[in-house]
PDB file of C-alpha atoms in Angstrom:
ATOM      1  CA  MET A 157      24.840 -19.948  -1.022  1.00 46.00           C
ATOM      2  CA  GLY A 158      24.813 -17.460  -3.877  1.00 50.00           C
ATOM      3  CA  ASP A 159      28.630 -17.225  -3.507  1.00 57.00           C
ATOM      4  CA  PHE A 160      29.203 -20.971  -3.903  1.00 51.00           C
ATOM      5  CA  THR A 161      30.010 -22.595  -7.315  1.00 63.00           C
ATOM      6  CA  PRO A 162      27.100 -24.656  -8.721  1.00 63.00           C
ATOM      7  CA  GLU A 163      29.131 -27.869  -8.331  1.00 62.00           C
ATOM      8  CA  PHE A 164      29.861 -27.212  -4.697  1.00 55.00           C
ATOM      9  CA  THR A 165      26.173 -26.296  -4.060  1.00 59.00           C
ATOM     10  CA  THR A 166      25.075 -29.488  -5.602  1.00 62.00           C
ATOM     11  CA  LYS A 167      27.385 -31.586  -3.500  1.00 60.00           C
ATOM     12  CA  LEU A 168      26.480 -29.770  -0.317  1.00 55.00           C
ATOM     13  CA  GLN A 169      22.674 -30.376  -1.029  1.00 58.00           C
ATOM     14  CA  LYS A 170      23.168 -34.059  -1.626  1.00 60.00           C
ATOM     15  CA  PHE A 171      25.248 -34.464   1.555  1.00 54.00           C
ATOM     16  CA  TYR A 172      22.657 -32.629   3.600  1.00 52.00           C
ATOM     17  CA  LYS A 173      19.863 -34.782   2.304  1.00 58.00           C
ATOM     18  CA  ARG A 174      21.778 -37.982   3.450  1.00 61.00           C
ATOM     19  CA  LEU A 175      21.956 -36.751   7.016  1.00 59.00           C
ATOM     20  CA  PHE A 176      19.683 -38.382   9.635  1.00 60.00           C
ATOM     21  CA  LEU A 177      17.285 -35.845  11.047  1.00 60.00           C
ATOM     22  CA  PRO A 178      14.856 -36.341  13.927  1.00 70.00           C
ATOM     23  CA  PRO A 179      11.171 -36.119  13.142  1.00 65.00           C
ATOM     24  CA  GLU A 180      10.819 -32.551  14.502  1.00 59.00           C
ATOM     25  CA  LEU A 181      13.408 -31.347  12.034  1.00 54.00           C
ATOM     26  CA  LYS A 182      12.191 -33.218   8.971  1.00 53.00           C
ATOM     27  CA  THR A 183      10.959 -29.954   7.289  1.00 54.00           C
ATOM     28  CA  MET A 184      14.612 -28.884   7.170  1.00 52.00           C
ATOM     29  CA  ARG A 185      15.634 -31.651   4.969  1.00 51.00           C
ATOM     30  CA  ASN A 186      15.140 -29.622   1.723  1.00 52.00           C
ATOM     31  CA  SER A 187      16.245 -26.224   3.345  1.00 53.00           C
ATOM     32  CA  LEU A 188      19.457 -26.143   1.256  1.00 54.00           C
ATOM     33  CA  CYS A 189      17.648 -27.021  -2.013  1.00 63.00           C
ATOM     34  CA  VAL A 190      17.522 -23.539  -3.361  1.00 81.00           C
ATOM     35  CA  ARG A 191      17.071 -22.798  -6.989  1.00 88.00           C
ATOM     36  CA  PRO A 192      19.984 -20.717  -8.434  1.00 89.00           C
ATOM     37  CA  TRP A 193      19.136 -17.421 -10.012  1.00 92.00           C
ATOM     38  CA  ASP A 194      19.803 -18.837 -13.598  1.00 91.00           C
ATOM     39  CA  ASP A 195      17.243 -21.681 -12.983  1.00 92.00           C
ATOM     40  CA  VAL A 196      15.309 -22.010 -16.248  1.00 94.00           C
ATOM     41  CA  LEU A 197      11.876 -22.004 -14.466  1.00 95.00           C
ATOM     42  CA  LEU A 198      12.828 -19.144 -12.084  1.00 96.00           C
ATOM     43  CA  VAL A 199      14.169 -16.938 -14.982  1.00 96.00           C
ATOM     44  CA  SER A 200      11.001 -17.496 -17.038  1.00 96.00           C
ATOM     45  CA  VAL A 201       8.910 -16.386 -14.035  1.00 97.00           C
ATOM     46  CA  LEU A 202      10.911 -13.404 -13.371  1.00 97.00           C
ATOM     47  CA  LYS A 203      10.691 -12.318 -16.888  1.00 96.00           C
ATOM     48  CA  GLY A 204       6.919 -12.686 -16.944  1.00 95.00           C
ATOM     49  CA  GLN A 205       7.106 -15.441 -19.556  1.00 95.00           C
ATOM     50  CA  ASN A 206       5.690 -18.108 -17.159  1.00 95.00           C
ATOM     51  CA  VAL A 207       2.534 -17.051 -15.196  1.00 93.00           C
ATOM     52  CA  THR A 208       1.776 -20.501 -13.675  1.00 93.00           C
ATOM     53  CA  GLY A 209       4.980 -21.403 -12.027  1.00 92.00           C
ATOM     54  CA  ILE A 210       4.845 -24.834 -13.726  1.00 94.00           C
ATOM     55  CA  ARG A 211       7.358 -26.274 -16.301  1.00 93.00           C
ATOM     56  CA  LYS A 212       7.114 -29.612 -18.007  1.00 89.00           C
ATOM     57  CA  ASP A 213      10.461 -31.128 -18.911  1.00 82.00           C
ATOM     58  CA  LYS A 214      10.567 -34.556 -20.526  1.00 80.00           C
ATOM     59  CA  GLY A 215       7.396 -35.629 -19.024  1.00 80.00           C
ATOM     60  CA  LYS A 216       8.231 -34.301 -15.521  1.00 86.00           C
ATOM     61  CA  LYS A 217       6.360 -31.373 -14.022  1.00 90.00           C
ATOM     62  CA  ASP A 218       8.594 -28.834 -12.265  1.00 91.00           C
ATOM     63  CA  LEU A 219       6.722 -26.492  -9.813  1.00 93.00           C
ATOM     64  CA  LEU A 220       8.165 -23.260  -8.515  1.00 94.00           C
ATOM     65  CA  THR A 221       7.914 -23.948  -4.763  1.00 93.00           C
ATOM     66  CA  GLU A 222      10.172 -22.114  -2.377  1.00 93.00           C
ATOM     67  CA  GLN A 223      10.487 -21.834   1.402  1.00 91.00           C
ATOM     68  CA  MET A 224       9.587 -18.562   3.061  1.00 93.00           C
ATOM     69  CA  HIS A 225      12.989 -17.692   4.083  1.00 90.00           C
ATOM     70  CA  VAL A 226      14.113 -17.978   0.435  1.00 92.00           C
ATOM     71  CA  ILE A 227      11.162 -15.876  -0.698  1.00 95.00           C
ATOM     72  CA  PHE A 228      12.025 -13.065   1.769  1.00 95.00           C
ATOM     73  CA  LEU A 229      15.692 -13.137   0.766  1.00 93.00           C
ATOM     74  CA  ARG A 230      14.650 -12.900  -2.945  1.00 95.00           C
ATOM     75  CA  THR A 231      12.211 -10.227  -2.212  1.00 96.00           C
ATOM     76  CA  GLU A 232      14.952  -8.203  -0.383  1.00 96.00           C
ATOM     77  CA  LEU A 233      17.544  -8.650  -3.077  1.00 96.00           C
ATOM     78  CA  LEU A 234      15.264  -7.750  -6.005  1.00 97.00           C
ATOM     79  CA  GLN A 235      14.251  -4.554  -4.282  1.00 97.00           C
ATOM     80  CA  GLN A 236      17.877  -3.619  -3.581  1.00 96.00           C
ATOM     81  CA  GLN A 237      18.524  -4.216  -7.364  1.00 96.00           C
ATOM     82  CA  GLY A 238      15.441  -2.072  -8.391  1.00 96.00           C
ATOM     83  CA  ARG A 239      13.934  -5.085 -10.190  1.00 97.00           C
ATOM     84  CA  TYR A 240      10.415  -4.260  -9.052  1.00 97.00           C
ATOM     85  CA  ARG A 241       8.533  -5.594 -12.084  1.00 97.00           C
ATOM     86  CA  GLU A 242      10.381  -8.943 -11.875  1.00 98.00           C
ATOM     87  CA  LEU A 243       9.601  -9.123  -8.121  1.00 97.00           C
ATOM     88  CA  CYS A 244       5.832  -8.640  -8.978  1.00 97.00           C
ATOM     89  CA  HIS A 245       6.002 -11.530 -11.402  1.00 97.00           C
ATOM     90  CA  TYR A 246       7.661 -13.645  -8.873  1.00 97.00           C
ATOM     91  CA  LEU A 247       5.330 -12.945  -5.966  1.00 97.00           C
ATOM     92  CA  ARG A 248       2.250 -13.589  -8.151  1.00 96.00           C
ATOM     93  CA  VAL A 249       3.581 -17.076  -9.247  1.00 96.00           C
ATOM     94  CA  VAL A 250       5.716 -18.596  -6.543  1.00 96.00           C
ATOM     95  CA  HIS A 251       4.222 -21.389  -4.388  1.00 95.00           C
ATOM     96  CA  PRO A 252       5.181 -20.948  -0.790  1.00 94.00           C
ATOM     97  CA  ASP A 253       5.659 -23.515   1.949  1.00 91.00           C
ATOM     98  CA  ASP A 254       3.669 -21.260   4.358  1.00 92.00           C
ATOM     99  CA  PRO A 255       0.702 -19.504   2.753  1.00 91.00           C
ATOM    100  CA  ASN A 256      -0.197 -17.523   5.915  1.00 91.00           C
ATOM    101  CA  LEU A 257       3.282 -16.033   6.309  1.00 92.00           C
ATOM    102  CA  PHE A 258       3.452 -15.521   2.483  1.00 95.00           C
ATOM    103  CA  GLN A 259       0.599 -13.029   2.758  1.00 93.00           C
ATOM    104  CA  GLU A 260       3.136 -10.464   4.035  1.00 92.00           C
ATOM    105  CA  ALA A 261       5.221 -10.750   1.027  1.00 94.00           C
ATOM    106  CA  HIS A 262       2.336 -10.886  -1.422  1.00 94.00           C
ATOM    107  CA  ASP A 263       0.943  -7.652  -0.108  1.00 95.00           C
ATOM    108  CA  LEU A 264       4.060  -5.967  -1.401  1.00 96.00           C
ATOM    109  CA  ILE A 265       2.925  -6.206  -4.980  1.00 97.00           C
ATOM    110  CA  PRO A 266       1.181  -2.732  -5.171  1.00 96.00           C
ATOM    111  CA  PHE A 267       4.101  -1.036  -3.638  1.00 97.00           C
ATOM    112  CA  CYS A 268       6.388  -2.630  -6.223  1.00 97.00           C
ATOM    113  CA  LEU A 269       4.074  -1.515  -9.018  1.00 97.00           C
ATOM    114  CA  CYS A 270       4.172   1.992  -7.497  1.00 97.00           C
ATOM    115  CA  LYS A 271       7.931   1.986  -7.515  1.00 97.00           C
ATOM    116  CA  GLU A 272       7.829   1.015 -11.248  1.00 96.00           C
ATOM    117  CA  GLY A 273       5.701   4.047 -11.791  1.00 96.00           C
ATOM    118  CA  ASP A 274       2.623   2.035 -12.798  1.00 96.00           C
ATOM    119  CA  PHE A 275       0.016   3.610 -10.600  1.00 97.00           C
ATOM    120  CA  ILE A 276      -2.901   2.246 -12.612  1.00 95.00           C
ATOM    121  CA  SER A 277      -1.905  -1.490 -12.141  1.00 95.00           C
ATOM    122  CA  ALA A 278      -1.250  -0.725  -8.457  1.00 96.00           C
ATOM    123  CA  LEU A 279      -4.801   0.505  -8.033  1.00 95.00           C
ATOM    124  CA  HIS A 280      -6.116  -2.630  -9.700  1.00 93.00           C
ATOM    125  CA  SER A 281      -4.049  -4.889  -7.536  1.00 93.00           C
ATOM    126  CA  PHE A 282      -5.593  -3.463  -4.385  1.00 91.00           C
ATOM    127  CA  SER A 283      -8.908  -4.961  -5.526  1.00 83.00           C
ATOM    128  CA  TYR A 284      -7.842  -8.505  -6.284  1.00 82.00           C
ATOM    129  CA  LEU A 285      -5.559  -8.709  -3.303  1.00 83.00           C
ATOM    130  CA  ASP A 286      -8.338  -7.352  -1.009  1.00 87.00           C
ATOM    131  CA  LEU A 287      -5.438  -5.390   0.553  1.00 92.00           C
ATOM    132  CA  ALA A 288      -7.408  -2.277   1.624  1.00 91.00           C
ATOM    133  CA  SER A 289      -9.024  -4.293   4.409  1.00 92.00           C
ATOM    134  CA  ARG A 290      -5.736  -4.945   5.995  1.00 93.00           C
ATOM    135  CA  PHE A 291      -4.582  -1.315   5.808  1.00 95.00           C
ATOM    136  CA  THR A 292      -3.662   0.698   8.886  1.00 96.00           C
ATOM    137  CA  PRO A 293      -4.186   4.498   8.837  1.00 96.00           C
ATOM    138  CA  SER A 294      -0.329   4.958   8.549  1.00 97.00           C
ATOM    139  CA  VAL A 295      -0.191   2.679   5.558  1.00 97.00           C
ATOM    140  CA  PHE A 296      -3.133   4.528   3.942  1.00 97.00           C
ATOM    141  CA  LEU A 297      -1.324   7.789   4.495  1.00 97.00           C
ATOM    142  CA  VAL A 298       1.780   6.401   2.772  1.00 97.00           C
ATOM    143  CA  TYR A 299      -0.018   5.338  -0.355  1.00 97.00           C
ATOM    144  CA  LEU A 300      -2.052   8.600  -0.405  1.00 97.00           C
ATOM    145  CA  ARG A 301       1.215  10.470  -0.468  1.00 97.00           C
ATOM    146  CA  ILE A 302       2.717   8.153  -3.168  1.00 98.00           C
ATOM    147  CA  PHE A 303      -0.220   8.734  -5.442  1.00 97.00           C
ATOM    148  CA  ASP A 304      -0.565  12.405  -4.810  1.00 96.00           C
ATOM    149  CA  THR A 305       3.163  13.298  -5.230  1.00 96.00           C
ATOM    150  CA  ALA A 306       4.602  10.644  -7.566  1.00 97.00           C
ATOM    151  CA  THR A 307       7.280  10.032  -4.911  1.00 97.00           C
ATOM    152  CA  ALA A 308       7.980   6.997  -2.696  1.00 97.00           C
ATOM    153  CA  PRO A 309      10.075   6.082   0.363  1.00 97.00           C
ATOM    154  CA  ASN A 310      13.493   4.695  -0.485  1.00 96.00           C
ATOM    155  CA  LEU A 311      13.029   1.466   1.578  1.00 96.00           C
ATOM    156  CA  THR A 312      13.668  -2.305   1.326  1.00 96.00           C
ATOM    157  CA  ILE A 313      10.637  -3.900   3.107  1.00 95.00           C
ATOM    158  CA  SER A 314       9.264  -7.376   3.788  1.00 93.00           C
ATOM    159  CA  HIS A 315       5.798  -6.280   5.131  1.00 91.00           C
ATOM    160  CA  LEU A 316       3.496  -3.290   4.887  1.00 90.00           C
ATOM    161  CA  THR A 317       4.101  -1.734   8.193  1.00 90.00           C
ATOM    162  CA  GLN A 318       7.730  -1.084   7.297  1.00 94.00           C
ATOM    163  CA  LEU A 319       6.392   1.467   4.761  1.00 94.00           C
ATOM    164  CA  CYS A 320       5.744   3.851   7.635  1.00 94.00           C
ATOM    165  CA  HIS A 321       9.345   4.378   8.728  1.00 92.00           C
ATOM    166  CA  PRO A 322       9.553   7.885   9.985  1.00 91.00           C
ATOM    167  CA  ASP A 323      13.097   8.463   8.815  1.00 93.00           C
ATOM    168  CA  ALA A 324      12.469   7.197   5.291  1.00 94.00           C
ATOM    169  CA  VAL A 325      13.870   9.351   2.493  1.00 96.00           C
ATOM    170  CA  TRP A 326      11.237  10.129  -0.124  1.00 97.00           C
ATOM    171  CA  GLU A 327      12.375  10.247  -3.724  1.00 97.00           C
ATOM    172  CA  PRO A 328      10.686  10.959  -7.133  1.00 97.00           C
ATOM    173  CA  ILE A 329       9.562   7.830  -8.963  1.00 97.00           C
ATOM    174  CA  LYS A 330      11.228   7.718 -12.387  1.00 94.00           C
ATOM    175  CA  GLY A 331       8.597   8.044 -15.073  1.00 93.00           C
ATOM    176  CA  ALA A 332       5.692   8.343 -12.643  1.00 95.00           C
ATOM    177  CA  VAL A 333       2.863  10.894 -12.987  1.00 95.00           C
ATOM    178  CA  ARG A 334       0.684  11.716 -10.049  1.00 94.00           C
ATOM    179  CA  LEU A 335      -2.823  10.354 -10.111  1.00 94.00           C
ATOM    180  CA  ARG A 336      -5.565  12.589 -11.351  1.00 91.00           C
ATOM    181  CA  ARG A 337      -7.688  13.918  -8.444  1.00 89.00           C
ATOM    182  CA  ALA A 338     -10.724  11.815  -9.339  1.00 87.00           C
ATOM    183  CA  GLN A 339      -8.655   8.660  -9.355  1.00 92.00           C
ATOM    184  CA  LEU A 340      -7.101   9.642  -6.018  1.00 95.00           C
ATOM    185  CA  LEU A 341     -10.527  10.252  -4.358  1.00 92.00           C
ATOM    186  CA  LYS A 342     -11.853   6.941  -5.673  1.00 91.00           C
ATOM    187  CA  PHE A 343      -8.917   5.135  -4.142  1.00 95.00           C
ATOM    188  CA  ALA A 344      -9.377   6.862  -0.858  1.00 95.00           C
ATOM    189  CA  LEU A 345     -13.068   6.245  -0.654  1.00 92.00           C
ATOM    190  CA  ARG A 346     -12.735   2.564  -1.595  1.00 92.00           C
ATOM    191  CA  VAL A 347     -10.162   2.182   1.200  1.00 95.00           C
ATOM    192  CA  GLN A 348     -12.455   3.884   3.736  1.00 93.00           C
ATOM    193  CA  ARG A 349     -15.255   1.540   2.653  1.00 91.00           C
ATOM    194  CA  SER A 350     -13.113  -1.484   3.219  1.00 93.00           C
ATOM    195  CA  CYS A 351     -11.140  -0.491   6.330  1.00 94.00           C
ATOM    196  CA  PRO A 352     -13.035   0.767   9.394  1.00 94.00           C
ATOM    197  CA  ALA A 353      -9.785   1.742  10.965  1.00 96.00           C
ATOM    198  CA  VAL A 354      -9.046   4.204   8.149  1.00 96.00           C
ATOM    199  CA  TYR A 355     -12.565   5.395   8.004  1.00 95.00           C
ATOM    200  CA  ALA A 356     -12.614   6.297  11.700  1.00 94.00           C
ATOM    201  CA  ASP A 357      -9.175   7.972  11.778  1.00 96.00           C
ATOM    202  CA  SER A 358      -9.166  11.703  12.062  1.00 95.00           C
ATOM    203  CA  GLN A 359      -5.704  12.177  10.674  1.00 96.00           C
ATOM    204  CA  CYS A 360      -6.563  10.225   7.563  1.00 96.00           C
ATOM    205  CA  TRP A 361      -9.497  12.598   6.931  1.00 96.00           C
ATOM    206  CA  ALA A 362      -7.474  15.724   7.649  1.00 96.00           C
ATOM    207  CA  GLN A 363      -4.786  14.581   5.075  1.00 96.00           C
ATOM    208  CA  LEU A 364      -7.417  13.808   2.422  1.00 95.00           C
ATOM    209  CA  LEU A 365      -9.198  17.125   2.957  1.00 94.00           C
ATOM    210  CA  THR A 366      -5.907  18.957   2.855  1.00 93.00           C
ATOM    211  CA  ILE A 367      -5.190  17.558  -0.602  1.00 93.00           C
ATOM    212  CA  PHE A 368      -8.679  18.388  -1.942  1.00 90.00           C
ATOM    213  CA  ASN A 369      -8.678  21.886  -0.398  1.00 88.00           C
ATOM    214  CA  THR A 370      -5.495  22.687  -2.228  1.00 82.00           C
ATOM    215  CA  PRO A 371      -5.910  22.987  -6.059  1.00 73.00           C
ATOM    216  CA  PHE A 372      -3.113  22.471  -8.472  1.00 67.00           C
ATOM    217  CA  ASP A 373      -2.861  26.037  -9.860  1.00 64.00           C
ATOM    218  CA  ALA A 374      -4.429  28.386  -7.188  1.00 64.00           C
ATOM    219  CA  PRO A 375      -4.138  29.060  -3.472  1.00 68.00           C
ATOM    220  CA  THR A 376      -7.889  28.604  -3.030  1.00 71.00           C
ATOM    221  CA  LEU A 377     -10.952  27.215  -4.859  1.00 69.00           C
ATOM    222  CA  PRO A 378     -13.431  29.703  -6.035  1.00 70.00           C
ATOM    223  CA  ALA A 379     -17.016  29.070  -4.768  1.00 72.00           C
ATOM    224  CA  PRO A 380     -18.810  26.964  -7.482  1.00 66.00           C
ATOM    225  CA  SER A 381     -21.598  28.280  -9.560  1.00 65.00           C
ATOM    226  CA  ARG A 382     -25.112  26.600  -9.603  1.00 63.00           C
ATOM    227  CA  ALA A 383     -24.093  24.789 -12.866  1.00 65.00           C
ATOM    228  CA  PHE A 384     -20.769  23.450 -11.611  1.00 60.00           C
ATOM    229  CA  LEU A 385     -22.080  19.807 -11.470  1.00 54.00           C
ATOM    230  CA  GLN A 386     -22.330  19.970 -15.264  1.00 60.00           C
ATOM    231  CA  VAL A 387     -18.619  20.653 -15.479  1.00 59.00           C
ATOM    232  CA  TYR A 388     -15.856  18.308 -14.172  1.00 50.00           C
ATOM    233  CA  SER A 389     -14.200  20.429 -11.526  1.00 67.00           C
ATOM    234  CA  GLU A 390     -12.087  20.462  -8.408  1.00 82.00           C
ATOM    235  CA  GLN A 391     -14.932  21.974  -6.505  1.00 84.00           C
ATOM    236  CA  ALA A 392     -17.035  18.960  -7.240  1.00 83.00           C
ATOM    237  CA  LEU A 393     -14.418  16.606  -5.933  1.00 87.00           C
ATOM    238  CA  LEU A 394     -13.985  18.636  -2.754  1.00 91.00           C
ATOM    239  CA  LEU A 395     -17.783  18.500  -2.121  1.00 88.00           C
ATOM    240  CA  LEU A 396     -17.762  14.771  -2.664  1.00 89.00           C
ATOM    241  CA  VAL A 397     -15.035  14.403   0.026  1.00 93.00           C
ATOM    242  CA  THR A 398     -17.026  16.774   2.231  1.00 93.00           C
ATOM    243  CA  GLY A 399     -20.188  14.707   1.698  1.00 91.00           C
ATOM    244  CA  ALA A 400     -18.303  11.571   2.834  1.00 93.00           C
ATOM    245  CA  LEU A 401     -16.960  13.458   5.835  1.00 94.00           C
ATOM    246  CA  SER A 402     -20.513  14.438   6.818  1.00 93.00           C
ATOM    247  CA  LEU A 403     -21.595  10.806   6.808  1.00 90.00           C
ATOM    248  CA  ARG A 404     -18.528   9.916   8.837  1.00 93.00           C
ATOM    249  CA  ILE A 405     -19.430  12.566  11.488  1.00 93.00           C
ATOM    250  CA  ILE A 406     -23.032  11.414  11.622  1.00 91.00           C
ATOM    251  CA  ALA A 407     -22.007   7.838  12.151  1.00 89.00           C
ATOM    252  CA  ALA A 408     -19.651   8.481  15.092  1.00 90.00           C
ATOM    253  CA  PRO A 409     -17.866  11.374  16.935  1.00 89.00           C
ATOM    254  CA  LEU A 410     -14.702  12.505  15.107  1.00 91.00           C
ATOM    255  CA  SER A 411     -11.740  13.123  17.343  1.00 91.00           C
ATOM    256  CA  PRO A 412      -9.753  15.273  17.127  1.00 93.00           C
ATOM    257  CA  ALA A 413     -12.062  17.333  14.936  1.00 93.00           C
ATOM    258  CA  LEU A 414     -10.152  20.617  14.808  1.00 93.00           C
ATOM    259  CA  PRO A 415      -7.315  19.443  12.434  1.00 94.00           C
ATOM    260  CA  VAL A 416      -9.899  18.192   9.994  1.00 95.00           C
ATOM    261  CA  LEU A 417     -12.066  21.302   9.968  1.00 95.00           C
ATOM    262  CA  ASN A 418      -8.971  23.422   9.879  1.00 94.00           C
ATOM    263  CA  THR A 419      -8.288  22.127   6.225  1.00 95.00           C
ATOM    264  CA  TYR A 420     -11.174  24.256   5.118  1.00 94.00           C
ATOM    265  CA  LYS A 421      -9.580  27.570   6.110  1.00 93.00           C
ATOM    266  CA  GLU A 422      -8.978  28.567   2.545  1.00 90.00           C
ATOM    267  CA  ASN A 423     -12.350  27.403   1.263  1.00 91.00           C
ATOM    268  CA  ILE A 424     -14.952  28.534   3.846  1.00 92.00           C
ATOM    269  CA  TRP A 425     -17.817  27.936   1.405  1.00 91.00           C
ATOM    270  CA  ALA A 426     -17.025  24.307   1.500  1.00 92.00           C
ATOM    271  CA  PHE A 427     -17.071  24.336   5.338  1.00 93.00           C
ATOM    272  CA  ALA A 428     -20.470  26.147   5.120  1.00 92.00           C
ATOM    273  CA  TRP A 429     -21.692  23.359   2.870  1.00 90.00           C
ATOM    274  CA  LEU A 430     -20.591  20.768   5.456  1.00 93.00           C
ATOM    275  CA  CYS A 431     -22.509  22.630   8.085  1.00 92.00           C
ATOM    276  CA  ASP A 432     -25.591  22.760   5.876  1.00 90.00           C
ATOM    277  CA  SER A 433     -25.391  18.944   5.340  1.00 89.00           C
ATOM    278  CA  LEU A 434     -25.193  18.449   9.070  1.00 90.00           C
ATOM    279  CA  ALA A 435     -28.027  20.871   9.790  1.00 86.00           C
ATOM    280  CA  SER A 436     -30.718  18.173   9.618  1.00 79.00           C
ATOM    281  CA  ASN A 437     -29.082  16.369  12.474  1.00 85.00           C
ATOM    282  CA  VAL A 438     -29.126  19.070  15.167  1.00 85.00           C
ATOM    283  CA  GLU A 439     -27.713  16.858  17.892  1.00 88.00           C
ATOM    284  CA  CYS A 440     -24.757  15.744  15.698  1.00 89.00           C
ATOM    285  CA  LEU A 441     -23.952  19.307  14.653  1.00 89.00           C
ATOM    286  CA  SER A 442     -24.189  20.588  18.202  1.00 90.00           C
ATOM    287  CA  SER A 443     -22.013  17.776  19.580  1.00 91.00           C
ATOM    288  CA  LEU A 444     -19.336  18.540  16.789  1.00 91.00           C
ATOM    289  CA  LEU A 445     -19.223  22.315  17.724  1.00 90.00           C
ATOM    290  CA  MET A 446     -18.979  21.525  21.407  1.00 91.00           C
ATOM    291  CA  ASP A 447     -15.997  19.170  20.657  1.00 91.00           C
ATOM    292  CA  VAL A 448     -14.305  21.794  18.525  1.00 92.00           C
ATOM    293  CA  ARG A 449     -14.793  24.508  21.371  1.00 91.00           C
ATOM    294  CA  LYS A 450     -13.277  22.118  23.744  1.00 92.00           C
ATOM    295  CA  GLU A 451     -10.273  21.399  21.584  1.00 92.00           C
ATOM    296  CA  MET A 452      -9.774  25.141  20.938  1.00 90.00           C
ATOM    297  CA  THR A 453      -9.901  25.726  24.694  1.00 87.00           C
ATOM    298  CA  ASP A 454      -7.479  22.896  25.377  1.00 84.00           C
ATOM    299  CA  THR A 455      -5.113  24.173  22.635  1.00 77.00           C
ATOM    300  CA  THR A 456      -5.257  27.701  23.954  1.00 66.00           C
ATOM    301  CA  GLY A 457      -4.523  26.503  27.543  1.00 52.00           C
ATOM    302  CA  MET A 458      -1.352  24.579  26.445  1.00 47.00           C
ATOM    303  CA  TRP A 459       0.238  27.885  25.456  1.00 41.00           C
ATOM    304  CA  LYS A 460      -0.573  29.756  28.630  1.00 43.00           C
TER     305      LYS A 460
END
């Protein structure tokens, strides 16, 4: 309907409302009543000037309520036009006709903030949306890569799982600066606490440890001194991740374990610290080493 003139659209909507529809189709009566893009209330919401979705005009209250197919279409178009900030304003304010289905669109707010280069607001939005609890391991890995590299997949999406498209082209985010390591680690640990699937996934641990085993300006991290805790350092962050990993291993078997432990190949001192932290639980440490030997044997057998 965006290609129709306002006059024709109004006539079509009035005609459609006069049609007799059976009871099972009564919800379709207003399906053509779509606000034009220049609607006063819609424009004020997109610009962030109206944060309630309510406008009073001559004593009448106008509420920004739209059907889900309209919300999804606006979401798609605004992404294609690169209007991510406006899309965030819209998704925060619009009143959907199907709140359950709307959750899929609402969960896109952090991704839109990332595409705007506003990583800090994106991190805050995870909390009030309670989005981390609905993560899959694949979605977690996408956000981990976005925050660590300040790049994002060039995609138009309507729900989170579409972020994980294997053929997506990743591009630098204009004006974005990668998160500081401490902020990145805080994000990862909070997601793990909220999402059992991410906490249990071996690949998520391997990727997280790969990041923190690779310093910004050196191939390896030197072993820390005894006083390192008094200084903010990358070694401290790596040990914090390693401590979280040890709790994960104690909680349940980690499989596959070899890719995770292999991330320590450039920082053997950190791997030794992991073994020391597991030494008090002899059964757990023995089980881990047995699993690693089995994985190494299986891997070697594949190449024979």
